[in-house]
Short mmCIF file of C-alpha atoms in Angstrom, two decimals:
data_model
loop_
_atom_site.label_atom_id
_atom_site.label_comp_id
_atom_site.label_asym_id
_atom_site.label_seq_id
_atom_site.Cartn_x
_atom_site.Cartn_y
_atom_site.Cartn_z
CA MET A 22 -64.46 15.38 14.60
CA LYS A 23 -61.30 14.68 12.66
CA ARG A 24 -60.00 18.02 13.93
CA MET A 25 -60.45 16.92 17.48
CA VAL A 26 -58.42 13.60 17.15
CA ASN A 27 -55.51 14.38 14.78
CA LYS A 28 -52.03 14.16 15.86
CA SER A 29 -51.41 18.00 15.74
CA THR A 30 -54.42 18.56 18.10
CA MET A 31 -53.46 15.82 20.51
CA ALA A 32 -49.89 17.20 20.76
CA PHE A 33 -51.23 20.66 21.49
CA LEU A 34 -53.61 19.31 24.23
CA LEU A 35 -50.81 17.21 25.75
CA ILE A 36 -48.51 20.06 25.94
CA ALA A 37 -51.44 22.22 27.31
CA ILE A 38 -52.08 19.77 30.07
CA ALA A 39 -48.35 19.33 30.85
CA ASN A 40 -48.04 22.98 31.39
CA LEU A 41 -51.17 23.38 33.38
CA ALA A 42 -49.46 21.20 35.86
CA VAL A 43 -46.33 23.62 35.53
CA ALA A 44 -48.74 26.68 36.01
CA PHE A 45 -50.14 25.16 39.12
CA LEU A 46 -46.71 24.32 40.68
CA SER A 47 -45.05 27.48 39.84
CA PHE A 48 -46.05 29.03 43.03
CA PHE A 49 -44.63 26.29 45.20
CA ILE A 50 -41.18 26.27 43.12
CA LEU A 51 -40.32 29.64 41.74
CA PRO A 52 -38.50 32.03 44.04
CA PRO A 53 -40.45 35.11 45.52
CA ARG A 54 -39.10 37.72 43.11
CA PHE A 55 -41.13 36.03 40.31
CA PHE A 56 -44.25 37.02 42.19
CA TYR A 57 -43.11 40.74 42.96
CA ASP A 58 -45.56 42.22 40.48
CA SER A 59 -48.31 39.67 41.45
CA ALA A 60 -48.23 40.81 45.07
CA ILE A 61 -48.60 44.26 44.03
CA ILE A 62 -51.62 43.63 41.79
CA ILE A 63 -53.30 41.36 44.55
CA TYR A 64 -52.58 43.14 47.79
CA ASP A 65 -52.42 46.82 46.38
CA LYS A 66 -50.27 48.05 49.38
CA PHE A 67 -49.79 51.44 47.70
CA GLY A 68 -53.57 52.14 47.05
CA GLU A 69 -52.98 52.37 43.22
CA ILE A 70 -56.47 50.97 42.14
CA GLY A 71 -57.91 53.10 39.30
CA TYR A 72 -59.11 53.40 35.67
CA PHE A 73 -55.62 54.58 34.08
CA GLY A 74 -52.50 52.72 33.95
CA SER A 75 -51.25 49.25 33.96
CA TYR A 76 -51.09 48.66 37.63
CA PRO A 77 -54.41 50.57 38.56
CA LEU A 78 -56.32 48.80 35.86
CA THR A 79 -54.84 45.47 36.38
CA ILE A 80 -55.64 45.75 40.18
CA LEU A 81 -59.27 46.83 39.31
CA PHE A 82 -59.54 43.79 37.04
CA TYR A 83 -58.63 41.31 39.78
CA LYS A 84 -60.73 42.90 42.32
CA ILE A 85 -63.93 43.08 40.11
CA SER A 86 -63.37 39.45 38.82
CA GLY A 87 -62.89 38.25 42.26
CA LEU A 88 -59.57 36.61 41.26
CA ARG A 89 -57.45 38.52 43.97
CA TYR A 90 -59.16 36.51 46.67
CA LEU A 91 -58.11 33.15 45.25
CA PRO A 92 -54.71 31.24 46.04
CA PHE A 93 -52.10 31.73 43.23
CA PRO A 94 -52.32 28.22 42.09
CA ILE A 95 -56.09 28.40 41.77
CA ILE A 96 -55.70 31.64 39.64
CA ALA A 97 -53.21 29.67 37.34
CA LEU A 98 -55.68 26.87 36.99
CA LEU A 99 -58.32 29.40 35.76
CA GLN A 100 -56.14 31.74 33.80
CA PHE A 101 -53.84 29.12 32.01
CA PRO A 102 -56.72 27.45 30.24
CA ILE A 103 -58.13 30.88 28.84
CA LEU A 104 -54.78 31.64 27.37
CA ILE A 105 -54.40 28.27 25.74
CA TYR A 106 -58.15 28.45 24.46
CA ILE A 107 -57.19 31.59 22.68
CA LEU A 108 -54.26 30.01 20.84
CA TYR A 109 -56.56 26.97 20.22
CA ARG A 110 -59.24 29.18 18.63
CA ILE A 111 -56.49 31.00 16.51
CA GLY A 112 -55.84 27.50 15.14
CA ILE A 113 -53.49 24.53 15.50
CA PRO A 114 -51.04 24.22 12.36
CA ASP A 115 -50.34 20.91 10.56
CA ASN A 116 -47.27 19.13 11.80
CA PHE A 117 -47.53 20.57 15.26
CA GLU A 118 -46.55 17.29 16.83
CA LYS A 119 -43.21 17.05 14.77
CA VAL A 120 -40.19 18.41 16.65
CA ASN A 121 -38.72 21.38 14.68
CA ILE A 122 -37.34 24.62 15.61
CA LYS A 123 -40.50 26.52 14.90
CA ASN A 124 -42.71 24.27 16.80
CA LEU A 125 -40.03 24.06 19.75
CA LEU A 126 -40.31 27.91 20.00
CA VAL A 127 -43.93 27.63 20.53
CA TYR A 128 -43.64 24.75 22.86
CA LEU A 129 -41.28 26.92 24.98
CA GLY A 130 -43.50 29.88 24.63
CA ILE A 131 -46.50 27.92 25.99
CA PHE A 132 -44.17 26.96 28.94
CA MET A 133 -43.38 30.45 29.43
CA ILE A 134 -47.05 31.54 29.49
CA ALA A 135 -47.41 29.05 32.35
CA VAL A 136 -44.34 30.35 34.22
CA PHE A 137 -44.83 34.09 33.58
CA ILE A 138 -48.65 34.95 32.95
CA ALA A 139 -50.67 32.20 34.56
CA MET A 140 -50.31 34.11 37.72
CA PRO A 141 -51.97 37.65 38.57
CA SER A 142 -50.12 39.55 35.73
CA LYS A 143 -50.42 42.69 33.39
CA GLU A 144 -49.43 40.47 30.69
CA PHE A 145 -52.58 38.50 31.14
CA ILE A 146 -54.59 41.54 30.17
CA THR A 147 -52.07 42.38 27.31
CA PHE A 148 -52.53 38.76 25.91
CA LEU A 149 -56.29 39.08 26.02
CA TYR A 150 -56.28 42.48 24.60
CA VAL A 151 -54.05 41.81 21.51
CA ALA A 152 -55.74 38.49 20.58
CA PRO A 153 -58.81 40.28 18.59
CA ILE A 154 -56.17 41.76 16.20
CA VAL A 155 -55.16 38.24 15.20
CA PHE A 156 -58.85 36.95 15.04
CA MET A 157 -59.51 39.91 12.65
CA CYS A 158 -56.60 38.80 10.37
CA ARG A 159 -58.04 35.25 10.58
CA SER A 160 -61.64 36.31 9.53
CA LYS A 161 -63.08 36.83 6.22
CA ARG A 162 -65.65 39.18 7.63
CA PHE A 163 -63.16 41.97 8.18
CA SER A 164 -61.68 43.64 5.15
CA PHE A 165 -58.03 44.54 5.26
CA LYS A 166 -58.76 48.34 5.60
CA LYS A 167 -61.24 47.74 8.58
CA THR A 168 -58.61 45.40 10.30
CA ILE A 169 -56.14 48.20 10.02
CA ILE A 170 -58.23 51.00 11.32
CA ILE A 171 -59.80 48.84 14.27
CA SER A 172 -56.05 47.65 15.19
CA VAL A 173 -54.82 51.25 15.26
CA LEU A 174 -57.62 52.29 17.37
CA LEU A 175 -57.18 49.27 19.79
CA LEU A 176 -53.50 50.01 20.19
CA VAL A 177 -54.02 53.72 20.81
CA LEU A 178 -56.74 52.96 23.25
CA PHE A 179 -54.63 50.49 25.09
CA GLY A 180 -51.88 53.19 25.20
CA ALA A 181 -54.04 55.70 26.51
CA LEU A 182 -55.53 53.69 29.26
CA TYR A 183 -52.89 51.04 29.96
CA ARG A 184 -49.47 50.94 28.43
CA PRO A 185 -48.51 54.38 27.02
CA TYR A 186 -45.85 52.93 24.64
CA PHE A 187 -48.44 50.83 22.74
CA ALA A 188 -49.81 54.12 21.42
CA LEU A 189 -46.30 54.60 19.67
CA ILE A 190 -46.80 51.35 17.77
CA PRO A 191 -49.02 52.61 15.10
CA VAL A 192 -46.80 55.69 14.58
CA ILE A 193 -43.61 53.39 14.15
CA THR A 194 -45.62 51.07 12.11
CA GLY A 195 -46.73 53.63 9.86
CA GLY A 196 -43.30 55.05 9.28
CA MET A 197 -41.98 51.62 8.73
CA TYR A 198 -44.69 50.98 6.02
CA LEU A 199 -43.76 54.20 4.12
CA ILE A 200 -40.12 53.35 4.31
CA SER A 201 -40.67 49.76 3.08
CA LEU A 202 -42.16 51.30 -0.25
CA ILE A 203 -38.75 52.66 -1.36
CA ASN A 204 -36.70 50.34 -3.21
CA PHE A 205 -33.62 49.78 -1.01
CA LYS A 206 -31.07 46.94 -1.64
CA ASN A 207 -31.92 45.19 1.61
CA LYS A 208 -35.34 46.39 2.24
CA THR A 209 -35.86 44.37 5.52
CA LEU A 210 -32.95 45.61 7.50
CA THR A 211 -33.34 49.18 6.20
CA THR A 212 -37.00 49.22 7.25
CA LEU A 213 -36.00 48.14 10.70
CA PHE A 214 -33.05 50.66 10.77
CA TYR A 215 -35.52 53.46 10.18
CA GLY A 216 -37.93 52.33 12.60
CA LEU A 217 -35.32 52.50 15.04
CA LEU A 218 -34.64 56.09 13.94
CA ILE A 219 -38.35 56.88 14.24
CA ALA A 220 -38.36 55.73 17.92
CA PHE A 221 -35.18 58.00 18.58
CA PHE A 222 -36.86 60.95 17.01
CA LEU A 223 -40.05 60.27 18.99
CA SER A 224 -37.87 60.27 22.15
CA LEU A 225 -35.84 63.21 21.14
CA SER A 226 -39.15 65.25 20.76
CA TYR A 227 -40.36 64.01 24.09
CA GLY A 228 -37.04 65.04 25.46
CA ILE A 229 -37.32 68.63 24.17
CA VAL A 230 -40.67 69.02 25.57
CA LYS A 231 -40.29 67.12 28.87
CA GLY A 232 -36.58 67.37 29.48
CA GLU A 233 -35.72 63.69 29.52
CA TYR A 234 -35.82 61.03 27.02
CA PHE A 235 -37.70 57.88 26.78
CA SER A 236 -35.12 55.28 28.09
CA GLU A 237 -33.92 57.91 30.69
CA MET A 238 -37.40 58.14 32.34
CA SER A 239 -38.41 54.44 32.00
CA ARG A 240 -35.36 51.89 31.93
CA GLU A 241 -32.85 54.24 33.73
CA LEU A 242 -35.17 55.06 36.56
CA VAL A 243 -36.28 51.33 37.08
CA ASN A 244 -32.66 50.04 37.10
CA LYS A 245 -31.34 52.82 39.47
CA ALA A 246 -33.32 51.44 42.21
CA ARG A 247 -32.14 47.69 41.39
CA ILE A 248 -28.53 48.25 41.47
CA GLY A 249 -26.87 45.72 43.72
CA ALA A 250 -30.20 43.53 44.12
CA ALA A 251 -30.21 39.74 43.59
CA ASP A 252 -32.01 40.03 40.22
CA ALA A 253 -29.87 43.00 38.89
CA ASN A 254 -27.67 40.64 36.80
CA SER A 255 -30.05 40.53 33.70
CA MET A 256 -30.33 44.44 33.74
CA ILE A 257 -29.80 46.19 30.38
CA VAL A 258 -27.20 48.79 30.87
CA PRO A 259 -26.30 50.76 27.77
CA PRO A 260 -22.65 51.82 27.18
CA LEU A 261 -23.57 55.52 27.50
CA LYS A 262 -26.10 57.36 29.88
CA PRO A 263 -29.21 58.39 27.93
CA ASP A 264 -29.06 61.91 29.09
CA THR A 265 -27.85 63.43 25.83
CA TRP A 266 -29.21 62.95 22.44
CA TYR A 267 -26.13 60.84 21.53
CA GLY A 268 -26.35 58.75 24.65
CA GLU A 269 -30.19 58.14 23.83
CA ILE A 270 -29.62 56.87 20.26
CA VAL A 271 -26.97 54.44 21.53
CA ALA A 272 -29.32 53.35 24.27
CA ILE A 273 -32.15 52.59 21.90
CA PHE A 274 -30.07 50.67 19.45
CA TYR A 275 -28.03 48.86 22.09
CA GLY A 276 -31.49 47.99 23.88
CA PHE A 277 -33.00 46.82 20.61
CA PHE A 278 -30.23 44.23 20.04
CA THR A 279 -30.01 43.24 23.78
CA VAL A 280 -33.78 42.32 23.90
CA ASN A 281 -34.01 40.82 20.48
CA VAL A 282 -30.53 39.67 19.45
CA PRO A 283 -29.06 39.06 22.87
CA VAL A 284 -25.77 37.70 21.95
CA ASN A 285 -24.20 39.85 24.62
CA GLY A 286 -26.41 37.76 27.02
CA LEU A 287 -24.51 34.57 26.28
CA LYS A 288 -22.28 35.67 29.11
CA HIS A 289 -24.95 34.29 31.43
CA ILE A 290 -23.55 30.72 30.61
CA LEU A 291 -23.72 29.78 34.15
CA SER A 292 -27.44 30.80 34.43
CA PRO A 293 -29.23 27.90 32.39
CA GLN A 294 -32.63 29.46 32.70
CA ILE A 295 -31.52 32.77 31.27
CA LEU A 296 -29.40 31.21 28.64
CA VAL A 297 -32.44 29.19 27.16
CA PHE A 298 -34.54 32.46 27.13
CA ILE A 299 -31.67 33.93 25.22
CA ILE A 300 -31.50 31.21 22.61
CA TRP A 301 -35.22 31.37 22.33
CA GLN A 302 -35.33 35.12 21.58
CA LEU A 303 -32.40 34.55 18.97
CA LEU A 304 -34.13 31.89 17.09
CA LEU A 305 -37.50 33.58 17.34
CA PHE A 306 -36.13 36.98 15.93
CA TYR A 307 -34.16 35.13 13.12
CA ILE A 308 -37.39 33.26 11.96
CA LEU A 309 -39.59 36.26 12.17
CA LEU A 310 -37.13 38.40 10.35
CA VAL A 311 -36.94 35.80 7.50
CA ARG A 312 -40.88 35.82 7.36
CA PHE A 313 -40.88 39.57 7.50
CA SER A 314 -38.60 39.74 4.61
CA LYS A 315 -40.85 37.41 2.54
CA CYS A 316 -43.95 39.37 3.33
CA LEU A 317 -42.41 42.55 2.07
CA LYS A 318 -41.38 40.89 -1.14
CA GLU A 319 -44.94 39.83 -1.74
CA ARG A 320 -46.84 42.49 0.16
CA LYS A 321 -49.97 42.18 -1.74
CA LYS A 322 -50.21 38.37 -1.30
CA TYR A 323 -49.44 38.56 2.53
CA ASN A 324 -51.01 41.88 3.35
CA TYR A 325 -52.59 40.73 6.75
CA GLU A 326 -49.55 38.83 7.53
CA LEU A 327 -47.34 41.95 6.84
CA LEU A 328 -49.66 43.99 9.13
CA ILE A 329 -49.09 41.66 12.06
CA MET A 330 -45.05 41.76 11.25
CA PHE A 331 -45.14 45.55 11.39
CA ILE A 332 -46.91 45.52 14.74
CA LEU A 333 -44.49 42.89 16.14
CA PHE A 334 -41.20 44.61 14.94
CA SER A 335 -42.47 48.20 16.16
CA PHE A 336 -43.13 46.46 19.46
CA PHE A 337 -39.63 44.90 19.47
CA ILE A 338 -38.12 48.45 18.59
CA LEU A 339 -40.17 49.98 21.60
CA GLN A 340 -38.73 47.09 23.78
CA GLY A 341 -35.40 48.36 23.07
CA VAL A 342 -36.30 51.66 24.47
CA PHE A 343 -38.17 50.75 27.60
CA GLU A 344 -37.10 47.23 28.83
CA PRO A 345 -35.05 47.38 32.04
CA ASP A 346 -33.85 43.83 31.84
CA LEU A 347 -33.94 40.48 29.85
CA GLY A 348 -36.46 38.94 32.21
CA SER A 349 -39.16 41.55 31.47
CA ALA A 350 -38.28 41.57 27.85
CA ILE A 351 -39.24 37.96 27.66
CA LYS A 352 -42.40 38.31 29.80
CA HIS A 353 -43.63 41.26 27.69
CA LYS A 354 -43.01 39.21 24.58
CA ILE A 355 -45.09 36.44 26.10
CA GLY A 356 -47.93 39.13 26.59
CA VAL A 357 -48.19 39.64 22.88
CA PHE A 358 -47.74 35.83 22.02
CA PRO A 359 -50.95 35.56 20.02
CA LEU A 360 -49.22 37.96 17.40
CA ILE A 361 -46.05 35.74 17.56
CA TYR A 362 -48.03 32.64 17.17
CA PHE A 363 -49.95 33.96 14.09
CA ALA A 364 -46.57 35.22 12.59
CA LEU A 365 -44.75 31.86 12.89
CA TYR A 366 -47.63 29.88 11.40
CA TYR A 367 -49.10 32.47 8.97
CA GLU A 368 -48.53 30.04 6.00
CA TYR A 369 -50.76 27.49 7.53
CA PHE A 370 -53.44 30.09 8.53
CA ARG A 371 -53.43 31.63 4.95
CA LYS A 372 -54.02 28.07 3.40
CA GLU A 373 -56.73 27.22 5.80
CA LEU A 374 -58.65 30.50 4.59
CA GLN A 375 -58.39 29.63 1.00
#
């Protein structure tokens, strides 16, 4: 009973209720471009429904579940509580009611859940799919070895059926893990640097076989069709075209820093909503980087936490390859928010299990 009435739980519930209202009202307030993906999913104008690929499977999910036949505000009232309940089951840390940077990041993250994925969304499915990885790390029933094996299988399966780049996460995670075993002066930054190089060599290998690199066949293709559009101001445009090996390596590093350390995005000072999200990403990346460094130094003590960190930073690296703009970068980060939530509060969750 104590858990249900303490200040942290009350703060969590009040924030959830306030953002449930945000989720419901979003349809009436946000501009139509926010619902472009949702319209594709619900109306399936191009007949994409199927069993492979993010759009086909998402369309199938909303049809089978019956959600596609409901108004968007009602879908929000159904989906948002499910996402919040997952966070609740992961756990509410002590001092959640206190206003500090870490808690503010989570408060804003919950707000973004209400804005971005309480509507019909591919990220809703991603959120549900990655949550079991966190629950395995929170449960004493799963050994560390079993957690790794199941997590890798889940990511590969998700990549095969839904989003192909998720299948690359275990590859980059494995490479970063091996690099982290070497004694470098700055192990954290070196591990990330080699993670980016691994992404580049994967793209280079793909380019040799298919004739085009990862960012060329994803980000460039999407952005070409958006040039001159109203929402094109947040596009990620590398200084070199990624149609050469050196252009691709520049695009990958540029993309990584743009979506994770977006200091170049501060030029959007006249767009407050973009500026707030940029500050959120800067603070989030910094805090996670500090925690990643701590986990690397005490890897035996923080083995489960380090696994989540490797998965998260591998995901961040892949965002630098595939993300077309800052808006989608934020939305996709919210799709893996269970991992972020666990990583931010891992000290509390570890203490709770002891």
